């Protein structure tokens, strides 16, 4: 199925979905409360929780990491604004030359099992740091560049930095800041802001995907 054949939904202002009322099995999710990070014994407590999550659960959830719910919702709204642009406008930001891993990727670009093409739109935005020069962005991203820069730095400094410190504690490294120094915000890296939207499949194709677990 080609990109132009994929069913496309029109995005509006982002609204979070209500919690499901379905009777489902739930997995354990370890919550890391980063408000404990700078308190006495907080780092060691969080490191133990992170170690348990890594070894036994495979995932974890962090709270109190310096961004408000409004900050997060603003990024979701930015994604809906970007993906709501006309297809011809979005195609201007397909980056095939300077860095194909960045920029816009339309639906149908990636082939999965059984030859089924994806129904996901992606926009990878270069992180806002002094290492990188100006980068061509869609109008919504240009308009909210300041907010995105704040969001990106907060994620790095308040979330990633702390996770790296906790990882160093788990690894019993002498210098607990060494991993964080290596992965400084302004150093060269593959870090980026990734925005994605999953478009609905036809019922027939959805059942096919379920059967083949794709």
CSV table of C-alpha atoms in Angstrom, one decimal:
chain,number,residue,atom,x,y,z
A,1,UNK,CA,0.0,0.0,0.0
A,2,UNK,CA,1.5,3.3,-1.1
A,3,UNK,CA,1.6,6.4,1.2
A,4,UNK,CA,-1.2,8.2,-0.8
A,5,UNK,CA,-3.4,5.1,-0.2
A,6,UNK,CA,-3.1,5.2,3.5
A,7,UNK,CA,-6.2,6.4,5.5
A,8,UNK,CA,-5.3,9.8,7.0
A,9,UNK,CA,-7.1,11.4,9.9
A,10,UNK,CA,-7.4,15.1,10.3
A,11,UNK,CA,-5.7,16.3,13.5
A,12,UNK,CA,-7.1,19.0,15.8
A,13,UNK,CA,-6.0,20.3,19.1
A,14,UNK,CA,-4.6,17.5,21.2
A,15,UNK,CA,-6.9,16.0,23.8
A,16,UNK,CA,-5.8,13.1,26.1
A,17,UNK,CA,-7.9,10.0,26.1
A,18,UNK,CA,-9.8,9.0,29.2
A,19,UNK,CA,-8.7,5.9,31.1
A,20,UNK,CA,-10.1,2.7,29.7
A,21,UNK,CA,-12.9,1.0,31.6
A,22,UNK,CA,-12.2,-2.4,30.0
A,23,UNK,CA,-11.3,-5.3,32.3
A,24,UNK,CA,-7.7,-5.9,31.2
A,25,UNK,CA,-4.6,-7.5,32.7
A,26,UNK,CA,-2.2,-4.9,33.9
A,27,UNK,CA,1.5,-5.1,34.2
A,28,UNK,CA,3.5,-3.8,37.1
A,29,UNK,CA,5.0,-0.3,36.4
A,30,UNK,CA,7.7,1.0,38.7
A,31,UNK,CA,7.3,4.8,39.3
A,32,UNK,CA,10.4,6.8,39.9
A,33,UNK,CA,9.6,10.0,41.8
A,34,UNK,CA,12.4,12.4,40.9
A,35,UNK,CA,11.4,14.8,43.7
A,36,UNK,CA,13.4,12.4,45.9
A,37,UNK,CA,16.6,12.8,43.8
A,38,UNK,CA,18.2,15.7,45.9
A,39,UNK,CA,16.9,14.4,49.3
A,40,UNK,CA,19.0,12.5,51.7
A,41,UNK,CA,19.3,8.9,50.5
A,42,UNK,CA,17.1,9.7,47.6
A,43,UNK,CA,19.5,8.7,44.8
A,44,UNK,CA,20.2,5.3,46.3
A,45,UNK,CA,16.5,4.6,46.8
A,46,UNK,CA,15.8,5.6,43.2
A,47,UNK,CA,18.8,3.6,41.9
A,48,UNK,CA,17.4,0.5,43.6
A,49,UNK,CA,14.0,1.1,42.0
A,50,UNK,CA,15.5,1.7,38.6
A,51,UNK,CA,17.6,-1.5,38.9
A,52,UNK,CA,14.5,-3.5,39.7
A,53,UNK,CA,12.6,-2.0,36.7
A,54,UNK,CA,15.5,-2.7,34.3
A,55,UNK,CA,16.1,-6.3,35.5
A,56,UNK,CA,12.6,-7.4,36.1
A,57,UNK,CA,10.0,-5.2,34.3
A,58,UNK,CA,11.7,-3.8,31.2
A,59,UNK,CA,10.1,-0.3,31.6
A,60,UNK,CA,9.5,2.4,34.2
A,61,UNK,CA,7.6,5.7,34.6
A,62,UNK,CA,9.1,8.9,36.0
A,63,UNK,CA,7.2,11.8,37.7
A,64,UNK,CA,8.2,15.2,39.1
A,65,UNK,CA,11.0,15.8,36.5
A,66,UNK,CA,10.6,19.5,36.1
A,67,UNK,CA,7.9,19.8,33.4
A,68,UNK,CA,4.3,20.6,33.9
A,69,UNK,CA,1.4,18.8,32.3
A,70,UNK,CA,0.8,21.9,30.2
A,71,UNK,CA,4.4,21.7,28.9
A,72,UNK,CA,3.8,18.2,27.8
A,73,UNK,CA,0.3,18.9,26.3
A,74,UNK,CA,1.9,21.7,24.4
A,75,UNK,CA,4.2,19.3,22.6
A,76,UNK,CA,1.3,17.0,21.7
A,77,UNK,CA,-0.5,20.0,20.3
A,78,UNK,CA,2.6,20.9,18.3
A,79,UNK,CA,2.6,17.4,16.8
A,80,UNK,CA,-1.1,17.7,15.8
A,81,UNK,CA,-0.5,21.1,14.3
A,82,UNK,CA,2.5,19.8,12.3
A,83,UNK,CA,0.7,16.7,11.0
A,84,UNK,CA,-2.4,18.7,10.1
A,85,UNK,CA,-0.4,20.6,7.5
A,86,UNK,CA,-1.2,19.9,3.8
A,87,UNK,CA,0.7,16.9,2.5
A,88,UNK,CA,2.5,19.0,0.0
A,89,UNK,CA,3.7,21.3,2.8
A,90,UNK,CA,4.9,18.4,4.9
A,91,UNK,CA,6.8,16.9,2.0
A,92,UNK,CA,9.0,20.0,1.9
A,93,UNK,CA,10.6,18.8,5.1
A,94,UNK,CA,11.7,15.4,3.9
A,95,UNK,CA,15.4,15.5,4.4
A,96,UNK,CA,17.0,13.1,2.0
A,97,UNK,CA,20.4,14.8,1.7
A,98,UNK,CA,21.9,16.4,4.8
A,99,UNK,CA,20.5,13.8,7.3
A,100,UNK,CA,17.9,11.3,6.2
A,101,UNK,CA,17.2,10.3,9.9
A,102,UNK,CA,15.8,13.8,10.5
A,103,UNK,CA,12.9,15.6,9.0
A,104,UNK,CA,9.5,14.3,7.9
A,105,UNK,CA,8.7,10.7,7.0
A,106,UNK,CA,5.2,10.1,5.4
A,107,UNK,CA,3.2,7.0,6.0
A,108,UNK,CA,4.0,3.9,4.0
A,109,UNK,CA,7.8,4.5,4.0
A,110,UNK,CA,8.6,1.4,6.1
A,111,UNK,CA,7.8,-2.2,5.1
A,112,UNK,CA,6.9,-4.6,7.9
A,113,UNK,CA,6.1,-8.3,8.1
A,114,UNK,CA,4.1,-9.8,5.2
A,115,UNK,CA,4.8,-6.7,3.0
A,116,UNK,CA,2.5,-4.5,5.0
A,117,UNK,CA,3.5,-0.8,5.0
A,118,UNK,CA,3.2,1.2,8.1
A,119,UNK,CA,0.6,3.8,8.8
A,120,UNK,CA,2.8,6.1,10.9
A,121,UNK,CA,3.8,9.7,10.1
A,122,UNK,CA,7.0,10.8,11.8
A,123,UNK,CA,8.8,14.1,12.2
A,124,UNK,CA,12.2,14.1,13.7
A,125,UNK,CA,13.3,17.6,14.8
A,126,UNK,CA,16.9,18.4,15.5
A,127,UNK,CA,17.6,19.1,19.1
A,128,UNK,CA,18.0,22.8,20.0
A,129,UNK,CA,21.7,23.0,21.1
A,130,UNK,CA,24.7,25.2,20.3
A,131,UNK,CA,26.4,22.3,18.5
A,132,UNK,CA,23.9,22.4,15.5
A,133,UNK,CA,23.3,25.3,13.2
A,134,UNK,CA,19.9,26.5,11.7
A,135,UNK,CA,17.6,23.7,10.5
A,136,UNK,CA,14.6,24.0,8.2
A,137,UNK,CA,11.5,23.3,10.2
A,138,UNK,CA,7.7,23.3,9.6
A,139,UNK,CA,5.9,26.6,10.5
A,140,UNK,CA,4.4,25.2,13.8
A,141,UNK,CA,7.8,24.1,14.9
A,142,UNK,CA,9.3,27.5,14.1
A,143,UNK,CA,6.5,29.3,16.0
A,144,UNK,CA,7.1,27.2,19.1
A,145,UNK,CA,10.9,26.9,18.9
A,146,UNK,CA,11.4,28.6,22.2
A,147,UNK,CA,8.9,26.3,24.0
A,148,UNK,CA,10.5,23.2,22.4
A,149,UNK,CA,14.0,24.3,23.3
A,150,UNK,CA,12.9,24.6,26.9
A,151,UNK,CA,11.2,21.2,26.8
A,152,UNK,CA,14.2,19.5,25.2
A,153,UNK,CA,16.7,21.0,27.7
A,154,UNK,CA,14.4,20.1,30.6
A,155,UNK,CA,14.1,16.5,29.5
A,156,UNK,CA,17.9,16.3,29.2
A,157,UNK,CA,18.8,18.0,32.4
A,158,UNK,CA,16.0,17.0,34.7
A,159,UNK,CA,15.3,13.5,33.3
A,160,UNK,CA,18.2,12.0,31.3
A,161,UNK,CA,20.9,13.5,33.5
A,162,UNK,CA,19.3,12.0,36.6
A,163,UNK,CA,18.8,8.6,35.0
A,164,UNK,CA,22.5,8.6,34.0
A,165,UNK,CA,23.5,9.4,37.6
A,166,UNK,CA,21.3,6.6,38.9
A,167,UNK,CA,22.8,4.2,36.2
A,168,UNK,CA,26.3,5.1,37.5
A,169,UNK,CA,25.2,4.2,41.0
A,170,UNK,CA,23.8,0.9,39.8
A,171,UNK,CA,27.1,0.2,38.0
A,172,UNK,CA,29.0,1.2,41.1
A,173,UNK,CA,31.1,3.7,39.2
A,174,UNK,CA,33.4,5.9,41.3
A,175,UNK,CA,32.4,9.1,39.6
A,176,UNK,CA,28.6,9.3,39.6
A,177,UNK,CA,28.6,12.2,37.2
A,178,UNK,CA,30.8,10.6,34.5
A,179,UNK,CA,28.1,9.3,32.3
A,180,UNK,CA,26.2,12.6,32.4
A,181,UNK,CA,29.3,14.5,31.4
A,182,UNK,CA,29.9,12.2,28.4
A,183,UNK,CA,26.3,12.8,27.3
A,184,UNK,CA,26.2,16.6,27.8
A,185,UNK,CA,23.4,18.5,26.1
A,186,UNK,CA,25.7,20.5,23.8
A,187,UNK,CA,27.8,17.5,22.6
A,188,UNK,CA,27.3,15.8,19.3
A,189,UNK,CA,24.7,13.1,19.6
A,190,UNK,CA,21.7,11.5,17.8
A,191,UNK,CA,19.3,13.1,20.3
A,192,UNK,CA,16.2,14.6,18.7
A,193,UNK,CA,12.5,15.4,19.3
A,194,UNK,CA,10.4,12.7,17.6
A,195,UNK,CA,6.8,13.4,16.8
A,196,UNK,CA,4.6,10.5,15.6
A,197,UNK,CA,1.0,9.8,14.7
A,198,UNK,CA,-0.5,6.4,14.1
A,199,UNK,CA,-3.3,6.5,11.5
A,200,UNK,CA,-6.2,4.0,11.7
A,201,UNK,CA,-6.2,0.8,9.6
A,202,UNK,CA,-9.1,-0.7,7.8
A,203,UNK,CA,-10.8,-3.4,9.9
A,204,UNK,CA,-9.6,-6.1,7.5
A,205,UNK,CA,-6.0,-5.0,7.7
A,206,UNK,CA,-6.2,-4.6,11.4
A,207,UNK,CA,-7.3,-8.2,11.8
A,208,UNK,CA,-4.5,-9.3,9.4
A,209,UNK,CA,-2.0,-7.5,11.6
A,210,UNK,CA,-3.4,-9.1,14.7
A,211,UNK,CA,-3.1,-12.6,13.2
A,212,UNK,CA,0.5,-12.1,12.2
A,213,UNK,CA,1.4,-10.0,15.3
A,214,UNK,CA,2.7,-7.1,13.3
